[in-house]
């Protein structure tokens, strides 16, 4: 199957958008997932709800909010354009931002479930061999 030049450009743009969206949202996803798993603080349920808002809001609403805030006349987009010359609306940068925002809750949820599984398995050596049987002492026993 041979693609035409515009089709290759669309494929390369899609690869660029998804890879940059993952690159920019992954550190934040890891941080918030770790925060939700390891820490107990007031407002934890509220933070979890806010992080999942892009999943429950209609995509048109999320897109409109991004356009209003990051457009050239938006409260964030105007400053970015004035200070750095960066525009998000109707550009590949906007597509990266939209993909990152829409995939962020899914990323946080997947990382959170993985961390919860790790944390539940991490305490098992202490249950079996007693206190002080952390990962290092277990690994040093079986060299």
Tab-separated table of N, CA and C in Angstrom:
chain	number	residue	atom	x	y	z
A	1	UNK	N	0.848	-1.176	0.000
A	1	UNK	CA	0.000	0.000	0.000
A	1	UNK	C	0.889	1.232	0.000
A	2	UNK	N	0.761	2.031	-1.000
A	2	UNK	CA	1.569	3.229	-1.153
A	2	UNK	C	0.691	4.434	-0.831
A	3	UNK	N	1.211	5.274	0.031
A	3	UNK	CA	0.471	6.475	0.421
A	3	UNK	C	0.961	7.658	-0.394
A	4	UNK	N	0.075	8.589	-0.621
A	4	UNK	CA	0.461	9.814	-1.303
A	4	UNK	C	1.147	10.740	-0.304
A	5	UNK	N	1.733	11.794	-0.825
A	5	UNK	CA	2.463	12.727	0.039
A	5	UNK	C	1.565	13.361	1.108
A	6	UNK	N	0.368	13.832	0.789
A	6	UNK	CA	-0.494	14.375	1.854
A	6	UNK	C	-0.881	13.335	2.902
A	7	UNK	N	-1.038	12.090	2.474
A	7	UNK	CA	-1.368	11.037	3.443
A	7	UNK	C	-0.198	10.778	4.380
A	8	UNK	N	1.029	10.781	3.840
A	8	UNK	CA	2.208	10.615	4.703
A	8	UNK	C	2.335	11.781	5.681
A	9	UNK	N	2.026	12.990	5.216
A	9	UNK	CA	2.074	14.147	6.110
A	9	UNK	C	1.063	14.003	7.235
A	10	UNK	N	-0.110	13.471	6.939
A	10	UNK	CA	-1.124	13.255	7.978
A	10	UNK	C	-0.667	12.195	8.971
A	11	UNK	N	-0.047	11.128	8.475
A	11	UNK	CA	0.462	10.078	9.364
A	11	UNK	C	1.560	10.634	10.262
A	12	UNK	N	2.493	11.381	9.679
A	12	UNK	CA	3.588	11.947	10.473
A	12	UNK	C	3.082	12.970	11.487
A	13	UNK	N	2.083	13.756	11.108
A	13	UNK	CA	1.496	14.709	12.053
A	13	UNK	C	0.828	13.974	13.210
A	14	UNK	N	0.134	12.896	12.919
A	14	UNK	CA	-0.501	12.107	13.985
A	14	UNK	C	0.537	11.525	14.928
A	15	UNK	N	1.629	11.008	14.378
A	15	UNK	CA	2.708	10.477	15.220
A	15	UNK	C	3.320	11.574	16.088
A	16	UNK	N	3.511	12.740	15.498
A	16	UNK	CA	4.072	13.872	16.243
A	16	UNK	C	3.136	14.302	17.373
A	17	UNK	N	1.842	14.392	17.072
A	17	UNK	CA	0.869	14.847	18.065
A	17	UNK	C	0.781	13.870	19.222
A	18	UNK	N	0.628	12.577	18.944
A	18	UNK	CA	0.451	11.641	20.056
A	18	UNK	C	1.735	11.469	20.853
A	19	UNK	N	2.900	11.484	20.196
A	19	UNK	CA	4.136	11.303	20.965
A	19	UNK	C	4.416	12.507	21.858
A	20	UNK	N	4.171	13.706	21.372
A	20	UNK	CA	4.377	14.889	22.213
A	20	UNK	C	3.332	14.976	23.322
A	21	UNK	N	2.107	14.571	23.039
A	21	UNK	CA	1.064	14.577	24.074
A	21	UNK	C	1.433	13.627	25.203
A	22	UNK	N	1.922	12.452	24.863
A	22	UNK	CA	2.340	11.494	25.896
A	22	UNK	C	3.562	12.020	26.638
A	23	UNK	N	4.519	12.570	25.907
A	23	UNK	CA	5.744	13.082	26.529
A	23	UNK	C	5.453	14.181	27.551
A	24	UNK	N	4.526	15.067	27.225
A	24	UNK	CA	4.229	16.176	28.128
A	24	UNK	C	3.297	15.792	29.274
A	25	UNK	N	2.396	14.852	29.050
A	25	UNK	CA	1.437	14.526	30.108
A	25	UNK	C	1.891	13.386	31.011
A	26	UNK	N	2.845	12.577	30.589
A	26	UNK	CA	3.272	11.435	31.394
A	26	UNK	C	3.869	11.832	32.748
A	27	UNK	N	4.780	12.806	32.833
A	27	UNK	CA	5.295	13.168	34.168
A	27	UNK	C	4.197	13.646	35.120
A	28	UNK	N	3.256	14.429	34.612
A	28	UNK	CA	2.156	14.893	35.453
A	28	UNK	C	1.238	13.742	35.835
A	29	UNK	N	1.028	12.822	34.909
A	29	UNK	CA	0.203	11.654	35.195
A	29	UNK	C	0.805	10.785	36.283
A	30	UNK	N	2.109	10.576	36.214
A	30	UNK	CA	2.796	9.794	37.250
A	30	UNK	C	2.699	10.500	38.591
A	31	UNK	N	2.924	11.817	38.591
A	31	UNK	CA	2.881	12.569	39.845
A	31	UNK	C	1.504	12.502	40.500
A	32	UNK	N	0.451	12.784	39.729
A	32	UNK	CA	-0.890	12.796	40.319
A	32	UNK	C	-1.351	11.398	40.709
A	33	UNK	N	-0.973	10.384	39.943
A	33	UNK	CA	-1.331	9.011	40.320
A	33	UNK	C	-0.629	8.631	41.617
A	34	UNK	N	0.641	8.966	41.735
A	34	UNK	CA	1.389	8.669	42.965
A	34	UNK	C	0.778	9.427	44.144
A	35	UNK	N	0.422	10.688	43.918
A	35	UNK	CA	-0.186	11.497	44.971
A	35	UNK	C	-1.496	10.882	45.450
A	36	UNK	N	-2.319	10.410	44.526
A	36	UNK	CA	-3.603	9.823	44.903
A	36	UNK	C	-3.443	8.473	45.588
A	37	UNK	N	-2.369	7.745	45.288
A	37	UNK	CA	-2.164	6.429	45.904
A	37	UNK	C	-1.485	6.550	47.258
A	38	UNK	N	-0.468	7.379	47.364
A	38	UNK	CA	0.386	7.387	48.548
A	38	UNK	C	-0.003	8.393	49.615
A	39	UNK	N	-0.740	9.420	49.274
A	39	UNK	CA	-0.995	10.495	50.237
A	39	UNK	C	-2.471	10.544	50.622
A	40	UNK	N	-2.696	10.930	51.864
A	40	UNK	CA	-4.043	11.184	52.355
A	40	UNK	C	-4.110	12.652	52.758
A	41	UNK	N	-5.029	13.378	52.166
A	41	UNK	CA	-5.145	14.803	52.441
A	41	UNK	C	-6.584	15.228	52.216
A	42	UNK	N	-6.989	16.341	52.841
A	42	UNK	CA	-8.345	16.831	52.602
A	42	UNK	C	-8.487	17.285	51.145
A	43	UNK	N	-9.564	16.922	50.541
A	43	UNK	CA	-9.791	17.292	49.153
A	43	UNK	C	-9.276	16.274	48.148
A	44	UNK	N	-8.886	15.110	48.629
A	44	UNK	CA	-8.365	14.077	47.727
A	44	UNK	C	-9.439	13.628	46.735
A	45	UNK	N	-10.666	13.454	47.206
A	45	UNK	CA	-11.761	13.051	46.318
A	45	UNK	C	-12.079	14.155	45.309
A	46	UNK	N	-11.979	15.410	45.747
A	46	UNK	CA	-12.214	16.530	44.839
A	46	UNK	C	-11.147	16.573	43.746
A	47	UNK	N	-9.883	16.376	44.125
A	47	UNK	CA	-8.801	16.347	43.142
A	47	UNK	C	-9.008	15.214	42.145
A	48	UNK	N	-9.389	14.053	42.643
A	48	UNK	CA	-9.650	12.917	41.762
A	48	UNK	C	-10.790	13.237	40.796
A	49	UNK	N	-11.813	13.908	41.281
A	49	UNK	CA	-12.940	14.287	40.418
A	49	UNK	C	-12.525	15.302	39.363
A	50	UNK	N	-11.734	16.288	39.758
A	50	UNK	CA	-11.285	17.311	38.808
A	50	UNK	C	-10.386	16.691	37.737
A	51	UNK	N	-9.530	15.751	38.142
A	51	UNK	CA	-8.650	15.102	37.171
A	51	UNK	C	-9.432	14.285	36.146
A	52	UNK	N	-10.601	13.789	36.528
A	52	UNK	CA	-11.405	12.977	35.620
A	52	UNK	C	-12.454	13.784	34.848
A	53	UNK	N	-12.475	15.095	35.002
A	53	UNK	CA	-13.466	15.923	34.305
A	53	UNK	C	-13.444	15.770	32.784
A	54	UNK	N	-12.276	15.717	32.130
A	54	UNK	CA	-12.314	15.560	30.666
A	54	UNK	C	-13.002	14.282	30.197
A	55	UNK	N	-13.106	13.280	31.062
A	55	UNK	CA	-13.800	12.053	30.679
A	55	UNK	C	-15.315	12.200	30.728
A	56	UNK	N	-15.805	12.989	31.666
A	56	UNK	CA	-17.253	13.081	31.850
A	56	UNK	C	-17.872	14.266	31.116
A	57	UNK	N	-17.078	15.274	30.804
A	57	UNK	CA	-17.599	16.402	30.032
A	57	UNK	C	-17.659	16.024	28.552
A	58	UNK	N	-18.615	16.547	27.832
A	58	UNK	CA	-18.640	16.298	26.383
A	58	UNK	C	-17.379	16.876	25.726
A	59	UNK	N	-16.851	16.203	24.707
A	59	UNK	CA	-15.636	16.703	24.043
A	59	UNK	C	-15.784	18.119	23.495
A	60	UNK	N	-16.986	18.496	23.091
A	60	UNK	CA	-17.202	19.854	22.585
A	60	UNK	C	-16.965	20.876	23.693
A	61	UNK	N	-17.382	20.574	24.902
A	61	UNK	CA	-17.191	21.489	26.032
A	61	UNK	C	-15.708	21.615	26.354
A	62	UNK	N	-15.000	20.497	26.383
A	62	UNK	CA	-13.561	20.539	26.661
A	62	UNK	C	-12.845	21.333	25.571
A	63	UNK	N	-13.201	21.103	24.319
A	63	UNK	CA	-12.595	21.853	23.218
A	63	UNK	C	-12.893	23.335	23.301
A	64	UNK	N	-14.123	23.671	23.662
A	64	UNK	CA	-14.490	25.079	23.802
A	64	UNK	C	-13.701	25.736	24.933
A	65	UNK	N	-13.580	25.045	26.061
A	65	UNK	CA	-12.813	25.603	27.177
A	65	UNK	C	-11.343	25.785	26.806
A	66	UNK	N	-10.785	24.832	26.064
A	66	UNK	CA	-9.403	24.984	25.603
A	66	UNK	C	-9.279	26.166	24.649
A	67	UNK	N	-10.240	26.322	23.759
A	67	UNK	CA	-10.201	27.430	22.812
A	67	UNK	C	-10.355	28.773	23.514
A	68	UNK	N	-11.249	28.835	24.489
A	68	UNK	CA	-11.455	30.090	25.220
A	68	UNK	C	-10.226	30.449	26.054
A	69	UNK	N	-9.579	29.458	26.638
A	69	UNK	CA	-8.433	29.756	27.498
A	69	UNK	C	-7.123	29.872	26.724
A	70	UNK	N	-6.947	29.075	25.671
A	70	UNK	CA	-5.661	29.039	24.981
A	70	UNK	C	-5.684	29.707	23.610
A	71	UNK	N	-6.831	30.225	23.193
A	71	UNK	CA	-6.908	30.942	21.921
A	71	UNK	C	-6.126	32.240	21.988
A	72	UNK	N	-5.978	32.883	20.857
A	72	UNK	CA	-5.167	34.099	20.820
A	72	UNK	C	-5.740	35.205	21.703
A	73	UNK	N	-7.043	35.193	21.932
A	73	UNK	CA	-7.669	36.175	22.817
A	73	UNK	C	-8.018	35.588	24.176
A	74	UNK	N	-7.605	34.372	24.451
A	74	UNK	CA	-7.882	33.732	25.734
A	74	UNK	C	-6.993	34.275	26.831
A	75	UNK	N	-7.374	34.016	28.063
A	75	UNK	CA	-6.620	34.589	29.179
A	75	UNK	C	-5.219	33.998	29.308
A	76	UNK	N	-4.969	32.805	28.850
A	76	UNK	CA	-3.612	32.242	28.850
A	76	UNK	C	-2.972	32.410	27.477
A	77	UNK	N	-3.729	32.127	26.429
A	77	UNK	CA	-3.200	32.187	25.071
A	77	UNK	C	-2.727	33.564	24.659
A	78	UNK	N	-3.406	34.607	25.149
A	78	UNK	CA	-3.000	35.971	24.805
A	78	UNK	C	-1.617	36.284	25.360
A	79	UNK	N	-1.361	35.870	26.585
A	79	UNK	CA	-0.049	36.111	27.189
A	79	UNK	C	1.036	35.282	26.515
A	80	UNK	N	0.720	34.045	26.180
A	80	UNK	CA	1.701	33.216	25.481
A	80	UNK	C	2.059	33.808	24.121
A	81	UNK	N	1.080	34.358	23.448
A	81	UNK	CA	1.350	34.970	22.151
A	81	UNK	C	2.137	36.268	22.306
A	82	UNK	N	1.773	37.101	23.279
A	82	UNK	CA	2.468	38.374	23.474
A	82	UNK	C	3.906	38.169	23.931
A	83	UNK	N	4.131	37.243	24.836
A	83	UNK	CA	5.458	37.058	25.419
A	83	UNK	C	6.372	36.170	24.572
A	84	UNK	N	5.808	35.106	23.997
A	84	UNK	CA	6.651	34.116	23.321
A	84	UNK	C	6.304	33.908	21.850
A	85	UNK	N	5.210	34.472	21.377
A	85	UNK	CA	4.801	34.270	19.996
A	85	UNK	C	4.214	32.896	19.722
A	86	UNK	N	3.714	32.227	20.757
A	86	UNK	CA	3.170	30.872	20.625
A	86	UNK	C	1.657	30.946	20.469
A	87	UNK	N	1.133	30.266	19.453
A	87	UNK	CA	-0.314	30.150	19.286
A	87	UNK	C	-0.708	28.679	19.371
A	88	UNK	N	-1.843	28.420	19.980
A	88	UNK	CA	-2.349	27.057	20.119
A	88	UNK	C	-3.550	26.790	19.220
A	89	UNK	N	-4.380	27.782	19.021
A	89	UNK	CA	-5.624	27.559	18.289
A	89	UNK	C	-5.342	27.205	16.831
A	90	UNK	N	-5.937	26.106	16.375
A	90	UNK	CA	-5.875	25.664	14.986
A	90	UNK	C	-4.442	25.424	14.507
A	91	UNK	N	-3.616	24.851	15.376
A	91	UNK	CA	-2.245	24.487	15.011
A	91	UNK	C	-1.932	23.109	15.585
A	92	UNK	N	-0.779	22.569	15.226
A	92	UNK	CA	-0.391	21.262	15.756
A	92	UNK	C	-0.162	21.345	17.260
A	93	UNK	N	0.242	22.505	17.768
A	93	UNK	CA	0.415	22.659	19.216
A	93	UNK	C	-0.927	22.508	19.940
A	94	UNK	N	-1.967	23.061	19.352
A	94	UNK	CA	-3.301	22.906	19.922
A	94	UNK	C	-3.769	21.464	19.899
A	95	UNK	N	-3.411	20.743	18.842
A	95	UNK	CA	-3.766	19.321	18.772
A	95	UNK	C	-3.034	18.531	19.847
A	96	UNK	N	-1.769	18.884	20.098
A	96	UNK	CA	-1.003	18.225	21.167
A	96	UNK	C	-1.647	18.511	22.517
A	97	UNK	N	-2.008	19.761	22.760
A	97	UNK	CA	-2.643	20.130	24.029
A	97	UNK	C	-3.982	19.417	24.205
A	98	UNK	N	-4.792	19.378	23.158
A	98	UNK	CA	-6.096	18.714	23.248
A	98	UNK	C	-5.932	17.216	23.486
A	99	UNK	N	-4.983	16.589	22.799
A	99	UNK	CA	-4.751	15.156	22.995
A	99	UNK	C	-4.240	14.879	24.400
A	100	UNK	N	-3.376	15.748	24.912
A	100	UNK	CA	-2.853	15.562	26.268
A	100	UNK	C	-3.960	15.720	27.306
A	101	UNK	N	-4.806	16.717	27.130
A	101	UNK	CA	-5.892	16.952	28.091
A	101	UNK	C	-6.894	15.801	28.072
A	102	UNK	N	-7.241	15.318	26.896
A	102	UNK	CA	-8.252	14.261	26.800
A	102	UNK	C	-7.721	12.901	27.249
A	103	UNK	N	-6.425	12.657	27.088
A	103	UNK	CA	-5.869	11.356	27.482
A	103	UNK	C	-5.353	11.348	28.918
A	104	UNK	N	-5.211	12.506	29.521
A	104	UNK	CA	-4.642	12.599	30.865
A	104	UNK	C	-5.411	11.789	31.910
A	105	UNK	N	-6.745	11.862	31.981
A	105	UNK	CA	-7.451	11.065	32.994
A	105	UNK	C	-7.254	9.564	32.810
A	106	UNK	N	-7.205	9.114	31.569
A	106	UNK	CA	-6.974	7.690	31.318
A	106	UNK	C	-5.581	7.279	31.770
A	107	UNK	N	-4.617	8.164	31.546
A	107	UNK	CA	-3.245	7.886	31.957
A	107	UNK	C	-3.144	7.832	33.480
A	108	UNK	N	-3.739	8.799	34.157
A	108	UNK	CA	-3.700	8.819	35.625
A	108	UNK	C	-4.355	7.568	36.186
A	109	UNK	N	-5.468	7.174	35.610
A	109	UNK	CA	-6.183	5.991	36.106
A	109	UNK	C	-5.364	4.720	35.923
A	110	UNK	N	-4.751	4.555	34.762
A	110	UNK	CA	-3.947	3.357	34.505
A	110	UNK	C	-2.728	3.303	35.422
A	111	UNK	N	-2.046	4.423	35.588
A	111	UNK	CA	-0.866	4.459	36.454
A	111	UNK	C	-1.275	4.259	37.904
A	112	UNK	N	-2.395	4.839	38.287
A	112	UNK	CA	-2.881	4.680	39.662
A	112	UNK	C	-3.189	3.217	39.977
A	113	UNK	N	-3.861	2.533	39.069
A	113	UNK	CA	-4.160	1.117	39.289
A	113	UNK	C	-2.885	0.283	39.354
A	114	UNK	N	-1.913	0.607	38.520
A	114	UNK	CA	-0.640	-0.112	38.559
A	114	UNK	C	0.087	0.134	39.879
A	115	UNK	N	0.096	1.380	40.335
A	115	UNK	CA	0.757	1.690	41.609
A	115	UNK	C	0.043	1.035	42.783
A	116	UNK	N	-1.285	1.004	42.750
A	116	UNK	CA	-2.017	0.334	43.831
A	116	UNK	C	-1.690	-1.151	43.861
A	117	UNK	N	-1.549	-1.771	42.699
A	117	UNK	CA	-1.154	-3.172	42.646
A	117	UNK	C	0.252	-3.390	43.162
A	118	UNK	N	1.154	-2.480	42.824
A	118	UNK	CA	2.526	-2.588	43.327
A	118	UNK	C	2.581	-2.397	44.830
A	119	UNK	N	1.839	-1.424	45.332
A	119	UNK	CA	1.874	-1.151	46.764
A	119	UNK	C	1.273	-2.305	47.562
A	120	UNK	N	0.253	-2.951	47.034
A	120	UNK	CA	-0.323	-4.080	47.770
A	120	UNK	C	0.629	-5.267	47.760
A	121	UNK	N	1.364	-5.469	46.678
A	121	UNK	CA	2.336	-6.563	46.619
A	121	UNK	C	3.612	-6.233	47.377
A	122	UNK	N	3.919	-4.961	47.543
A	122	UNK	CA	5.159	-4.550	48.196
A	122	UNK	C	5.164	-4.933	49.673
A	123	UNK	N	4.007	-4.966	50.308
A	123	UNK	CA	3.929	-5.287	51.731
A	123	UNK	C	3.875	-6.783	51.996
A	124	UNK	N	3.749	-7.600	50.985
A	124	UNK	CA	3.641	-9.038	51.198
A	124	UNK	C	4.876	-9.673	51.820
A	125	UNK	N	6.116	-9.275	51.496
A	125	UNK	CA	7.256	-9.893	52.187
A	125	UNK	C	7.212	-9.674	53.695
A	126	UNK	N	6.731	-8.525	54.132
A	126	UNK	CA	6.643	-8.267	55.563
A	126	UNK	C	5.583	-9.141	56.209
A	127	UNK	N	4.515	-9.432	55.482
A	127	UNK	CA	3.489	-10.316	56.023
A	127	UNK	C	4.018	-11.741	56.150
A	128	UNK	N	4.832	-12.151	55.206
A	128	UNK	CA	5.298	-13.538	55.168
A	128	UNK	C	6.516	-13.754	56.058
A	129	UNK	N	7.523	-12.880	55.957
A	129	UNK	CA	8.773	-13.077	56.685
A	129	UNK	C	8.922	-12.179	57.907
A	130	UNK	N	7.958	-11.351	58.191
A	130	UNK	CA	8.023	-10.506	59.374
A	130	UNK	C	8.567	-9.129	59.062
A	131	UNK	N	8.595	-8.258	60.097
A	131	UNK	CA	9.072	-6.893	59.889
A	131	UNK	C	10.548	-6.893	59.511
A	132	UNK	N	10.925	-5.912	58.716
A	132	UNK	CA	12.314	-5.804	58.280
A	132	UNK	C	12.593	-6.601	57.028
A	133	UNK	N	11.606	-7.289	56.509
A	133	UNK	CA	11.808	-8.083	55.301
A	133	UNK	C	11.427	-7.256	54.088
A	134	UNK	N	12.122	-6.165	53.902
A	134	UNK	CA	11.859	-5.323	52.744
A	134	UNK	C	12.472	-5.920	51.497
A	135	UNK	N	12.388	-5.185	50.409
A	135	UNK	CA	12.872	-5.699	49.132
A	135	UNK	C	14.377	-5.931	49.163
A	136	UNK	N	15.137	-5.029	49.797
A	136	UNK	CA	16.592	-5.181	49.804
A	136	UNK	C	17.016	-6.405	50.595
A	137	UNK	N	16.409	-6.603	51.758
A	137	UNK	CA	16.808	-7.757	52.566
A	137	UNK	C	16.399	-9.063	51.900
A	138	UNK	N	15.288	-9.063	51.200
A	138	UNK	CA	14.879	-10.276	50.485
A	138	UNK	C	15.813	-10.570	49.326
A	139	UNK	N	16.195	-9.535	48.612
A	139	UNK	CA	17.107	-9.748	47.489
A	139	UNK	C	18.488	-10.166	47.971
A	140	UNK	N	18.924	-9.642	49.107
A	140	UNK	CA	20.251	-10.010	49.605
A	140	UNK	C	20.266	-11.437	50.143
A	141	UNK	N	19.144	-11.982	50.547
A	141	UNK	CA	19.095	-13.364	51.029
A	141	UNK	C	19.273	-14.369	49.897
A	142	UNK	N	18.808	-14.023	48.722
A	142	UNK	CA	18.773	-14.980	47.613
A	142	UNK	C	19.726	-14.574	46.502
A	143	UNK	N	20.972	-14.350	46.827
A	143	UNK	CA	21.946	-13.996	45.797
A	143	UNK	C	22.442	-15.198	45.094
